[in-house]
Short mmCIF file of C-alpha atoms and ligand atoms in Angstrom, two decimals:
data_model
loop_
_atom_site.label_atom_id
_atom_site.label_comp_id
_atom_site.label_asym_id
_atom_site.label_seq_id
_atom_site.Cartn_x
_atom_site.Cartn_y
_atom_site.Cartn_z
CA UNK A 1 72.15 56.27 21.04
CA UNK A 2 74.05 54.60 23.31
CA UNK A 3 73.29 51.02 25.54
CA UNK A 4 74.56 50.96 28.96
CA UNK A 5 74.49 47.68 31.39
CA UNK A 6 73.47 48.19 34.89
CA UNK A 7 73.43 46.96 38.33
CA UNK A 8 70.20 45.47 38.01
CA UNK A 9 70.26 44.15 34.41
CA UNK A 10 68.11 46.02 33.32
CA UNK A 11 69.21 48.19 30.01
CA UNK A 12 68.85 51.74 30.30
CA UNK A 13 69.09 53.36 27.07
CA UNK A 14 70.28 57.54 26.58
CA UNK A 15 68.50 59.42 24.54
CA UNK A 16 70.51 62.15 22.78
CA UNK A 17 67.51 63.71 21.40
CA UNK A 18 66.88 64.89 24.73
CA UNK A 19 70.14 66.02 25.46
CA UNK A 20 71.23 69.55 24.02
CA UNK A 21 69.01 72.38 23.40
CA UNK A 22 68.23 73.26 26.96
CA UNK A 23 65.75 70.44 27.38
CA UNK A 24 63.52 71.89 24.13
CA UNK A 25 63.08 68.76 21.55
CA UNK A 26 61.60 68.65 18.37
CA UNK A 27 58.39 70.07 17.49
CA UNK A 28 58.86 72.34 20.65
CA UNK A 29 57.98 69.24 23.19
CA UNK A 30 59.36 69.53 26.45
CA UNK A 31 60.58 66.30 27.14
CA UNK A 32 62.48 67.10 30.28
CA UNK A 33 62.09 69.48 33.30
CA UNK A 34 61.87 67.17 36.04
CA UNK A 35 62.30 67.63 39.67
CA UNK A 36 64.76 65.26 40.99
CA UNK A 37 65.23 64.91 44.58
CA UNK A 38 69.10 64.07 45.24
CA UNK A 39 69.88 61.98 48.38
CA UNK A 40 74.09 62.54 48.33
CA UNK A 41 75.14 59.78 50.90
CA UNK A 42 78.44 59.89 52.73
CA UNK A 43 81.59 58.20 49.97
CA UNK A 44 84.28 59.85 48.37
CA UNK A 45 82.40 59.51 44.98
CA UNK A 46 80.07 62.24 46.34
CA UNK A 47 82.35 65.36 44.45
CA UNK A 48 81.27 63.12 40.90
CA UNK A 49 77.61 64.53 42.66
CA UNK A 50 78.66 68.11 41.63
CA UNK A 51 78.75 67.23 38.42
CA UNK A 52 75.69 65.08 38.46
CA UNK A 53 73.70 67.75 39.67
CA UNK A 54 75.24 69.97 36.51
CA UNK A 55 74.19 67.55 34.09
CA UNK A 56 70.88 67.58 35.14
CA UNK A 57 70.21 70.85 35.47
CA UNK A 58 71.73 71.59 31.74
CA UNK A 59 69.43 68.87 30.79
CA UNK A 60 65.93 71.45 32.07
CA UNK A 61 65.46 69.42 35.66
CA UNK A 62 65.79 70.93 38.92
CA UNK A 63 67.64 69.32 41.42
CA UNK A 64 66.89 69.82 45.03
CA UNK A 65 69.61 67.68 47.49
CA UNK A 66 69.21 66.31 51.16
CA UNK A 67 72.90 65.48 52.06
CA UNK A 68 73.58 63.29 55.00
CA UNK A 69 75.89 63.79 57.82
CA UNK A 70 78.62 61.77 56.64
CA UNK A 71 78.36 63.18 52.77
CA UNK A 72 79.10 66.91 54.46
CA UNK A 73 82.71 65.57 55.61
CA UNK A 74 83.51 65.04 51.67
CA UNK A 75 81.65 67.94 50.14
CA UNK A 76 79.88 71.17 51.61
CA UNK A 77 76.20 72.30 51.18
CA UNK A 78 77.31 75.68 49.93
CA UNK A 79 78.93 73.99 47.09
CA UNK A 80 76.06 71.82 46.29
CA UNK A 81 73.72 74.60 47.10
CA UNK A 82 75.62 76.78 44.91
CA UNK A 83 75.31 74.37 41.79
CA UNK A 84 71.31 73.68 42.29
CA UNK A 85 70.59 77.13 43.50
CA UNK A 86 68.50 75.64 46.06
CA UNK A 87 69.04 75.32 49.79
CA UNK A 88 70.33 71.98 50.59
CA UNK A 89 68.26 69.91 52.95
CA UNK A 90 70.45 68.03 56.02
CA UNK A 91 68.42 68.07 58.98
CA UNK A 92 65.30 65.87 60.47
CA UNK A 93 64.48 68.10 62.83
CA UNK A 94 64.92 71.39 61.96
CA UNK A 95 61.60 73.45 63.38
CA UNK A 96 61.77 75.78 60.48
CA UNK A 97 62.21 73.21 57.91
CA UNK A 98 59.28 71.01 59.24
CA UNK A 99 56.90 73.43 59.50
CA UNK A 100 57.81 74.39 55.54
CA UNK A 101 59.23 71.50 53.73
CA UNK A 102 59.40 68.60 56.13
CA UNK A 103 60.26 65.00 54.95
CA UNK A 104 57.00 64.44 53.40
CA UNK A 105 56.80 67.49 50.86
CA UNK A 106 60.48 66.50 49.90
CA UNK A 107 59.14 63.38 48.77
CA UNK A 108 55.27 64.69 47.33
CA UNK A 109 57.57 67.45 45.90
CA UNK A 110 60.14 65.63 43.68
CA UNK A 111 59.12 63.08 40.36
CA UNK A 112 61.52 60.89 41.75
CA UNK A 113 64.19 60.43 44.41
CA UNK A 114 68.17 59.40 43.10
CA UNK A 115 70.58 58.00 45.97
CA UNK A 116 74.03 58.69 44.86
CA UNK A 117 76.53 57.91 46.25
CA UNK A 118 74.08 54.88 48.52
CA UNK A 119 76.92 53.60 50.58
CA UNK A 120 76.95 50.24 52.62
CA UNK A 121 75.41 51.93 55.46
CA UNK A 122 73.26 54.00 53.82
CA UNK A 123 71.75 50.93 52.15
CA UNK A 124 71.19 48.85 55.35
CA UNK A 125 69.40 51.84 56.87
CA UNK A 126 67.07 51.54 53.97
CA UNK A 127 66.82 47.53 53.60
CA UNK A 128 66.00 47.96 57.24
CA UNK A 129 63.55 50.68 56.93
CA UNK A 130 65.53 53.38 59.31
CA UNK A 131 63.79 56.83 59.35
CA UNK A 132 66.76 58.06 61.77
CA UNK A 133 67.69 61.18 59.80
CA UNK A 134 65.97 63.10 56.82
CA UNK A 135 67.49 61.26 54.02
CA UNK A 136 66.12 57.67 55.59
CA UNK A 137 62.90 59.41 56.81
CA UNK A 138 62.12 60.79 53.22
CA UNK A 139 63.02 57.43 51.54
CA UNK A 140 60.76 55.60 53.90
CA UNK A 141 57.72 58.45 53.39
CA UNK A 142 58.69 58.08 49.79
CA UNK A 143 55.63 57.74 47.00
CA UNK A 144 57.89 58.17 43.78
CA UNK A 145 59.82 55.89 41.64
CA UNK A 146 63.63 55.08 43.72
CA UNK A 147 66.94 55.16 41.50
CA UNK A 148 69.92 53.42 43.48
CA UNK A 149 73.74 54.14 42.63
CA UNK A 150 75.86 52.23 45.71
CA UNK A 151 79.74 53.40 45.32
CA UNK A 152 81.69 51.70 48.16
CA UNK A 153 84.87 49.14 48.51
CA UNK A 154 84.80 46.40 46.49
CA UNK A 155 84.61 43.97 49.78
CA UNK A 156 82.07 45.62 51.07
CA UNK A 157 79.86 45.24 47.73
CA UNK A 158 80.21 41.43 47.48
CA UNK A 159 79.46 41.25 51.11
CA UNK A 160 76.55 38.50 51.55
CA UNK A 161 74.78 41.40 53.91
CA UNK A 162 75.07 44.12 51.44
CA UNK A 163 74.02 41.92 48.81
CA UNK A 164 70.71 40.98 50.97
CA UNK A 165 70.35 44.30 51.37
CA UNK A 166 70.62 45.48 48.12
CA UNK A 167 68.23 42.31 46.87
CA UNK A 168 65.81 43.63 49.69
CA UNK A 169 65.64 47.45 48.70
CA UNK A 170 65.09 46.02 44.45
CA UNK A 171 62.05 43.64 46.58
CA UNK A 172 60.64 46.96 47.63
CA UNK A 173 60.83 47.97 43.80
CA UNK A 174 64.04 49.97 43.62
CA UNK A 175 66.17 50.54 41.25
CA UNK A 176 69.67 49.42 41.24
CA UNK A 177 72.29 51.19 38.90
CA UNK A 178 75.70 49.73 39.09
CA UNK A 179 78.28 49.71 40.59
CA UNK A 180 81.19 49.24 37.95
CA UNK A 181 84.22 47.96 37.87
CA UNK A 182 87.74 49.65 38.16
CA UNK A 183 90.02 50.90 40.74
CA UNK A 184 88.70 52.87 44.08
CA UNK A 185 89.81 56.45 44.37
CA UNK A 186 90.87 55.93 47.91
CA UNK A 187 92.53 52.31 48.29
CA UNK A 188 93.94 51.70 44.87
CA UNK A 189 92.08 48.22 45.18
CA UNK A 190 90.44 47.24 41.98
CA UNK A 191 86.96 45.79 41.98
CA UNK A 192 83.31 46.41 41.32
CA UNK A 193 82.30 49.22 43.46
CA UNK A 194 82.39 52.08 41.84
CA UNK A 195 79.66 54.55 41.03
CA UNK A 196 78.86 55.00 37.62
CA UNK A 197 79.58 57.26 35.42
CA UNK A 198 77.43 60.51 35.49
CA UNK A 199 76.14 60.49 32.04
CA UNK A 200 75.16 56.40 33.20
CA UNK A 201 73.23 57.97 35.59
CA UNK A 202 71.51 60.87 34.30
CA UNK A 203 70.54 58.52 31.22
CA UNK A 204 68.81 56.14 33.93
CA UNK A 205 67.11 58.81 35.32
CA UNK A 206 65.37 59.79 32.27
CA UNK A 207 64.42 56.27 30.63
CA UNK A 208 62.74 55.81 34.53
CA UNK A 209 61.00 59.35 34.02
CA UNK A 210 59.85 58.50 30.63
CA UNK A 211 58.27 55.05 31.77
CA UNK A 212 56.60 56.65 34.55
CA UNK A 213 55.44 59.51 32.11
CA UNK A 214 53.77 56.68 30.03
CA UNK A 215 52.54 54.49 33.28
CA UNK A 216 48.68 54.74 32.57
CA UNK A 217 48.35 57.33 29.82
CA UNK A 218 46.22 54.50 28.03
CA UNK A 219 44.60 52.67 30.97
CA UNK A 220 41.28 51.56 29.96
CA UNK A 221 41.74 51.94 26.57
CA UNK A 222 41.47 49.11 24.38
CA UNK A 223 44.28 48.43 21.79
CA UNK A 224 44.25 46.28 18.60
CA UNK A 225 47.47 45.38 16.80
CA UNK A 226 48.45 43.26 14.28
CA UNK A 227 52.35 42.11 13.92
CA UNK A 228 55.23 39.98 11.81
CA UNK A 229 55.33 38.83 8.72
CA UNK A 230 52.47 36.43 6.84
CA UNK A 231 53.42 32.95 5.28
CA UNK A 232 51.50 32.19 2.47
CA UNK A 233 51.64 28.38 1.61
CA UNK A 234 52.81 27.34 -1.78
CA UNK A 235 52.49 23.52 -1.01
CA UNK A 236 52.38 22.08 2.36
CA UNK A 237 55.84 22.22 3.06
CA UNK A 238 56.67 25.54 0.83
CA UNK A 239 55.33 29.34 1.72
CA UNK A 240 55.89 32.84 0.80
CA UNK A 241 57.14 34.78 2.71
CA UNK A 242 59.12 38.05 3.51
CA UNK A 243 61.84 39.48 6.59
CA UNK A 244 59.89 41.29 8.65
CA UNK A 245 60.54 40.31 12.52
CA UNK A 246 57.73 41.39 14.32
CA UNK A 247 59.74 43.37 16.62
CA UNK A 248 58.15 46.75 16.20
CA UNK A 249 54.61 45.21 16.53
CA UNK A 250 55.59 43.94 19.58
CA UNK A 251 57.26 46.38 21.25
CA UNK A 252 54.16 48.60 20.36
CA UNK A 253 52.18 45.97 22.15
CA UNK A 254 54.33 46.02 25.02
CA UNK A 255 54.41 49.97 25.45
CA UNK A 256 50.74 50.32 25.04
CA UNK A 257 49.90 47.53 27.80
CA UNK A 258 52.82 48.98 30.03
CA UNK A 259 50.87 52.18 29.44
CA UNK A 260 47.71 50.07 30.92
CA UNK A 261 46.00 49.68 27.76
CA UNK A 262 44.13 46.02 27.11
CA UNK A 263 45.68 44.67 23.85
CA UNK A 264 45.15 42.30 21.60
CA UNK A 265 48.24 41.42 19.32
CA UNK A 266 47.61 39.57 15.95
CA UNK A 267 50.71 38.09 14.90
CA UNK A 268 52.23 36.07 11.61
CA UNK A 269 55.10 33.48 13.08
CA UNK A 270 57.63 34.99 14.39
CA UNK A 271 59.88 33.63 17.05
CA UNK A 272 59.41 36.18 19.66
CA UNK A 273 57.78 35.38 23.24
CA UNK A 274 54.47 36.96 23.97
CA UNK A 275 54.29 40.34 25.68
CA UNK A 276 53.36 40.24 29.42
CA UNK A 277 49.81 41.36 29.83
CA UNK A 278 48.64 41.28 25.86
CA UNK A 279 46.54 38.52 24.57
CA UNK A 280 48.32 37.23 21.80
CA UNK A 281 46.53 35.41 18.73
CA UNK A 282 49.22 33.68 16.30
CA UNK A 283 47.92 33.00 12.86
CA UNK A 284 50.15 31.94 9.51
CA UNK A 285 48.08 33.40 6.28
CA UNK A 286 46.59 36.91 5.46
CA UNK A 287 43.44 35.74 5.23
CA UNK A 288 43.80 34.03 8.89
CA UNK A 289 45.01 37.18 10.26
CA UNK A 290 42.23 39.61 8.94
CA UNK A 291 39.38 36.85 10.34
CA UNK A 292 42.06 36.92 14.01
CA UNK A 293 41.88 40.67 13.61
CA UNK A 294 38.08 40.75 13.24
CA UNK A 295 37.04 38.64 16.38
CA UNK A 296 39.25 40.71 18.49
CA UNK A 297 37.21 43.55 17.41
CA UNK A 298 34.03 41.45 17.64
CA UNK A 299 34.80 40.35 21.10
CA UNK A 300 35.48 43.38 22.19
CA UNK A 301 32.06 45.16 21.45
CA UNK A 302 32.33 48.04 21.01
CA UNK A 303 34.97 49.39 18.22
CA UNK A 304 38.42 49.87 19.69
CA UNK A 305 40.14 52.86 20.91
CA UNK A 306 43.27 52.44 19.00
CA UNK A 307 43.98 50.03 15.21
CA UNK A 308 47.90 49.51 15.19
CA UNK A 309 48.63 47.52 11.95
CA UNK A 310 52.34 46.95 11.85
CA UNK A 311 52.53 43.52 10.15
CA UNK A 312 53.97 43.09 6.84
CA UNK A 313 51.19 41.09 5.27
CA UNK A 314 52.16 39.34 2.13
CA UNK A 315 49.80 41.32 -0.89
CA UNK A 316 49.63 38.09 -2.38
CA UNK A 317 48.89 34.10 -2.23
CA UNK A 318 48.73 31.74 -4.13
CA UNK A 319 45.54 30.35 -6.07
CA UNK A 320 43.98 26.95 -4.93
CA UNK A 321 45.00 24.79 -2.01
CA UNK A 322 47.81 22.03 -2.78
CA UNK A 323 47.56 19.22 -0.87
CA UNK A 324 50.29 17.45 -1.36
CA UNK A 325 53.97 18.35 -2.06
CA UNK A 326 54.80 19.08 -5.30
CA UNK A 327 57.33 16.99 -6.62
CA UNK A 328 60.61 17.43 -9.24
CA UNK A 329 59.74 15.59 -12.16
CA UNK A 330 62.42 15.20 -14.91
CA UNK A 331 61.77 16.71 -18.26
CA UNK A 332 59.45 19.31 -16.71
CA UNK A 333 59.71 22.73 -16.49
CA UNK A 334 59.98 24.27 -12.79
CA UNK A 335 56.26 24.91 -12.24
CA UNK A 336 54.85 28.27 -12.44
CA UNK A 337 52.72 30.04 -9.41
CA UNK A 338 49.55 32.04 -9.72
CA UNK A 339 49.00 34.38 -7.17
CA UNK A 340 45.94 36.43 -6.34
CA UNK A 341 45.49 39.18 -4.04
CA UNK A 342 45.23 39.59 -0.48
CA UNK A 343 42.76 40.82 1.63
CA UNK A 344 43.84 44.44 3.22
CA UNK A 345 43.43 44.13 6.69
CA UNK A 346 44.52 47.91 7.42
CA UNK A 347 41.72 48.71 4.20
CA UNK A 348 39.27 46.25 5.29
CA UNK A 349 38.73 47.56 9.10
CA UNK A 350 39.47 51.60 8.49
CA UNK A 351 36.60 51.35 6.10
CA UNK A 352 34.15 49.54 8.58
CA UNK A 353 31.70 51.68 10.51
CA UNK A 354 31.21 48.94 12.53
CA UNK A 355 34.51 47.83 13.42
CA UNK A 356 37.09 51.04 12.80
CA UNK A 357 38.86 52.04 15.85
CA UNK A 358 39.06 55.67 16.58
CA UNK A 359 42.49 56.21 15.94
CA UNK A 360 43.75 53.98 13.10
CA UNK A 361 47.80 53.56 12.34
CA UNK A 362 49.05 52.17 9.52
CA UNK A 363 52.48 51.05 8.53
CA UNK A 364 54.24 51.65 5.20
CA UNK A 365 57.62 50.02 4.41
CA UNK A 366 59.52 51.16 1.71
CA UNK A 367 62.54 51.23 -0.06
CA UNK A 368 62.22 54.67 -1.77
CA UNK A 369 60.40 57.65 -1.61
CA UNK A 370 59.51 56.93 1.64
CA UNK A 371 57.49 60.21 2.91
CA UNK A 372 55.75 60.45 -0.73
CA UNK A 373 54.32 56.58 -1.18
CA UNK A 374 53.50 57.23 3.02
CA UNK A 375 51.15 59.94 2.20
CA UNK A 376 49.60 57.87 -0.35
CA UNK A 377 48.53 55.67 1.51
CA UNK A 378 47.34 57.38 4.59
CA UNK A 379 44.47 58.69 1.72
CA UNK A 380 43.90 55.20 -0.09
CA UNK A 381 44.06 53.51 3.37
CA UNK A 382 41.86 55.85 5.25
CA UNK A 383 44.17 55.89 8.01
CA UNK A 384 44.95 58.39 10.18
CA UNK A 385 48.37 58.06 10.90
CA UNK A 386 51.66 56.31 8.71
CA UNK A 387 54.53 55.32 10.40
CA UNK A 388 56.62 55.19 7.57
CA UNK A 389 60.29 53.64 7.27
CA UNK A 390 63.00 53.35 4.82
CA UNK A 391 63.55 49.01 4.59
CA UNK A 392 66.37 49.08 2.29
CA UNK A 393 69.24 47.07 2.98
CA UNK A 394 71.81 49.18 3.81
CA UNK A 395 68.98 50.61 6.81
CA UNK A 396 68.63 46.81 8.93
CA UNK A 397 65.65 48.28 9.87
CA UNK A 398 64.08 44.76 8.92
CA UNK A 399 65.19 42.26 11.49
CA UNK A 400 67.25 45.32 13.55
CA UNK A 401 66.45 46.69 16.79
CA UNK A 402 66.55 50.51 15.43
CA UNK A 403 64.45 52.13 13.60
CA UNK A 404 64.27 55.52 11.66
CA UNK A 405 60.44 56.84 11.01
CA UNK A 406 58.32 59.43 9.79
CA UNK A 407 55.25 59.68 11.49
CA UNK A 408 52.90 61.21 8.71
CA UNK A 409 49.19 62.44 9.82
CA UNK A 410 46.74 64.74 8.32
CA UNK A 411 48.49 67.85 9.78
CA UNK A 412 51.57 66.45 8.40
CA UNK A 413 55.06 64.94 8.19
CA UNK A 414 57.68 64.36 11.50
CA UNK A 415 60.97 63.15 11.08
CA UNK A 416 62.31 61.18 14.11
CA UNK A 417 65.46 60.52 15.08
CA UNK A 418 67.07 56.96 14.89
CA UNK A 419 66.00 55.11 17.58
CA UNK A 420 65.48 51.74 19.35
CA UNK A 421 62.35 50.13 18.53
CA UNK A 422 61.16 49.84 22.02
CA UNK A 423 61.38 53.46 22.44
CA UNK A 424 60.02 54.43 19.03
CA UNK A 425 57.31 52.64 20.76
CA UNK A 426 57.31 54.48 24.11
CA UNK A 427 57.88 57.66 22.09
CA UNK A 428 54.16 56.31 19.55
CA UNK A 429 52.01 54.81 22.76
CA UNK A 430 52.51 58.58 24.62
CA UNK A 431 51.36 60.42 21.04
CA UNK A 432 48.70 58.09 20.79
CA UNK A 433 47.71 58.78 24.82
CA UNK A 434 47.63 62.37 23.38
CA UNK A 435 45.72 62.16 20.41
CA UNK A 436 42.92 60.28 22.40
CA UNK A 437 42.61 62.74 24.95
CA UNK A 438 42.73 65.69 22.84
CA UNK A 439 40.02 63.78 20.46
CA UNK A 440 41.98 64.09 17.84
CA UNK A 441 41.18 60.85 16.11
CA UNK A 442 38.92 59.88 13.31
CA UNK A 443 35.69 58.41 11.76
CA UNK A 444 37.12 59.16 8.50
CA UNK A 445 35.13 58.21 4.96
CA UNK A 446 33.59 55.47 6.40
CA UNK A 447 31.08 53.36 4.80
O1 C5P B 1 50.17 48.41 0.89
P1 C5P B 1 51.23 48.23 1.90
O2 C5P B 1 51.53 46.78 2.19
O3 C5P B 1 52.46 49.00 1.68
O4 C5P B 1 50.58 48.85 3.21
C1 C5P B 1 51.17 48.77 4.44
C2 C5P B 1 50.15 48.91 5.53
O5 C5P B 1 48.96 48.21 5.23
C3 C5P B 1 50.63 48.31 6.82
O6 C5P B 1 50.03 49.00 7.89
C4 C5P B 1 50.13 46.88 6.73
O7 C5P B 1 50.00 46.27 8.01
C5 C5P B 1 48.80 47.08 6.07
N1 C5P B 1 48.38 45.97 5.22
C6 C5P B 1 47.36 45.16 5.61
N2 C5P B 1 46.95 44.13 4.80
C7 C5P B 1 47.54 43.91 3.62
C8 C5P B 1 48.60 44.73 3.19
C9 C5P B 1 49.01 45.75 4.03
O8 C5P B 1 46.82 45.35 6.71
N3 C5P B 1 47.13 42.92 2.87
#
């Protein structure tokens, strides 16, 4: 998987799971097969559109194009039109074209609208809301999420009135990708200005598809999740403890209340800030974390929709309370800890008819025979799903940002590719979306 920087700042991450196999993904899921309206503005980096527009549609989306004047003195409509096998769209007023597919349908008709190349000009128009020609008076009637590549001169980039412009159209929620750096095809000048690379572009297209795709697939849904690692005091200076980060609790937390899902996040100390929008409830010990865990679920009423328990609770503490530090003596032997079980929170709650959510995911975090201890536990748990994943060393799954899982259910066991955490996360809030509205969660042996 690869990172790439943009304009914005914003990371936009490609997913190469998506990218052969004619937009067909595992388990026959059809992740792509979008319809991208192209606005080709008037730059010499309009030809890198051809190729743009090949990309896409070898990637399962169809691509239809509204070219402006100026973009038709670099490349012709029959050559675009010839690539998407659509007509391409140039003119406001075109009798026939209103009374079929005017500005409005381009816009109701597409899932989102791409301006490559976005020239100076073409950007002021829309800063300024201009609806002087189709492509302005389709961006201004636009409803659907707005992807941004400028390509111009360098100069005319770091211009303050560009730049206002450009801050203006991200105000009215675009979204800016590039330009890079690197020498203009027509002046030789070097600079930022370019347009990015295609494979830049089409990977920014898809991560904004797939957050739109996941945009309320959980609103009203309530979402409990517990996070990080426990510390389990010794003395009251000393605890036990173990690596996890917390990161892949998080992120869960994040996806499922970007996916407009209320969400309570239980979490062991970890030094990561709270999600936007989730009510976070930081707690040390096991046993602080299953009481945290229980007046969410209290508080809430009614049992949850969804049980995410990601943290890596220590299965042990020690016996007693120690009040004060214990101290080196000489001639004594290095003292020796008893330790007594934990409470299972992940047990404790699946196997409450009062308090079980309807779908209930566990974690399981192993070093070997990953798949086999996973299904294990999905039974002794009474879960209904595992995310499962190899911690050993050599993986830096503990602490990383990647991850490699196997998401094992009742129906069975799915290998997913490495990924980032925050889209394993994307990738676990939209099957979760799915398994509540197919009702295919669980009351399982409660009681
Ligand atoms: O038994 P093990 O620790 O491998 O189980 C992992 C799963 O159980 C994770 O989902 C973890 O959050 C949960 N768990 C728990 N309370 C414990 C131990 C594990 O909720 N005391």
């Amino acid at each position: 998987m690869v990172h790439h920087y943009i304009g914005s700042g914003r990371i936009v991450v490609s997913r190469p799971w998506l990218i052969p196999a004619q937009g067909r993904t595992r388990k026959g899921r059809n992740l792509t097969g979008n319809r991208i309206l192209l606005t080709i503005g008037g730059g010499i980096a309009c030809y890198k559109c051809l190729d743009l527009v090949r990309r896409l549609k070898e990637r399962g989306h169809s691509v239809r194009t509204i070219m402006t004047q100026s973009a038709q003195a670099f490349i012709t409509p029959l050559a675009v039109s010839a690539l998407t096998n659509e007509r391409v769209f140039t003119e406001l007023f075109d009798v026939d074209d209103e009374r079929e597919i005017g500005h409005i349908k381009l816009s109701r008709q597409s899932d989102i609208i791409v301006v490559a190349p976005a020239t100076a000009n073409l950007i002021a128009r829309m800063a300024n809301g201009l609806a002087d020609d189709l492509a302005t008076a389709t961006l201004l009637a636009n409803d659907k999420p707005l992807l941004v590549a400028p390509a111009m001169n360098p100069k005319m980039w770091s211009h303050p009135a560009t730049q206002r412009n450009v801050a203006q159209l991200q105000a009215d929620g675009a979204q800016i990708i590039g330009p890079e750096a690197g020498e203009m095809a027509e002046s030789g000048e070097a600079g930022v200005g370019r347009l990015v690379e295609t494979m830049t572009l089409v990977a920014a297209i898809e991560e904004r598809l797939a957050v739109t795709a996941s945009e309320g697939a959980l609103l009203g849904k309530h979402v409990v999740i517990t996070a990080g690692p426990t510390h389990e005091p010794i003395d009251p200076v000393r605890y036990i403890a173990n690596r996890s980060s917390g990161k892949q609790g998080f992120a869960i937390a994040r996806a499922a209340a970007e996916a407009g899902a209320r969400v309570t996040l239980v979490s062991g100390p970890v030094g990561l800030p709270d999600p936007v929008g989730v009510d976070v409830q930081r707690v040390e010990t096991a046993e602080e974390m299953l009481a945290a865990v229980r007046d969410a679920l209290h508080a809430l009423g009614d049992p949850p929709d969804v049980g995410v328990f990601a943290a890596a609770v220590a299965d042990w503490r020690t016996d007693g309370h120690v009040e004060q530090k214990i101290k080196k003596t000489k001639g004594h032997s290095a003292p020796s800890l008893k330790l007594v079980e934990n409470p299972d929170i992940l047990k404790t709650i699946a196997d409450d008819p009062k308090l079980r959510p309807s779908l209930v995911v566990g974690f399981a975090a192993e070093t070997e025979n990953v798949v086999g201890f996973a299904q294990r536990k999905l039974i002794s748990k009474n879960a209904d799903w595992i995310v499962a994943n190899d911690v050993s060393a050599r993986t830096g799954v503990m602490g990383g940002d990647r991850n490699t899982i196997h998401l094992v259910t009742r129906d069975g066991v799915e290998a997913w590719p490495q990924m980032a955490k925050s889209d394993v996360s994307t990738e676990l809030v939209k099957r979760i979306a799915a398994a509540l509205s197919d009702g295919q969660t669980g009351q399982r042996d409660v009681g």
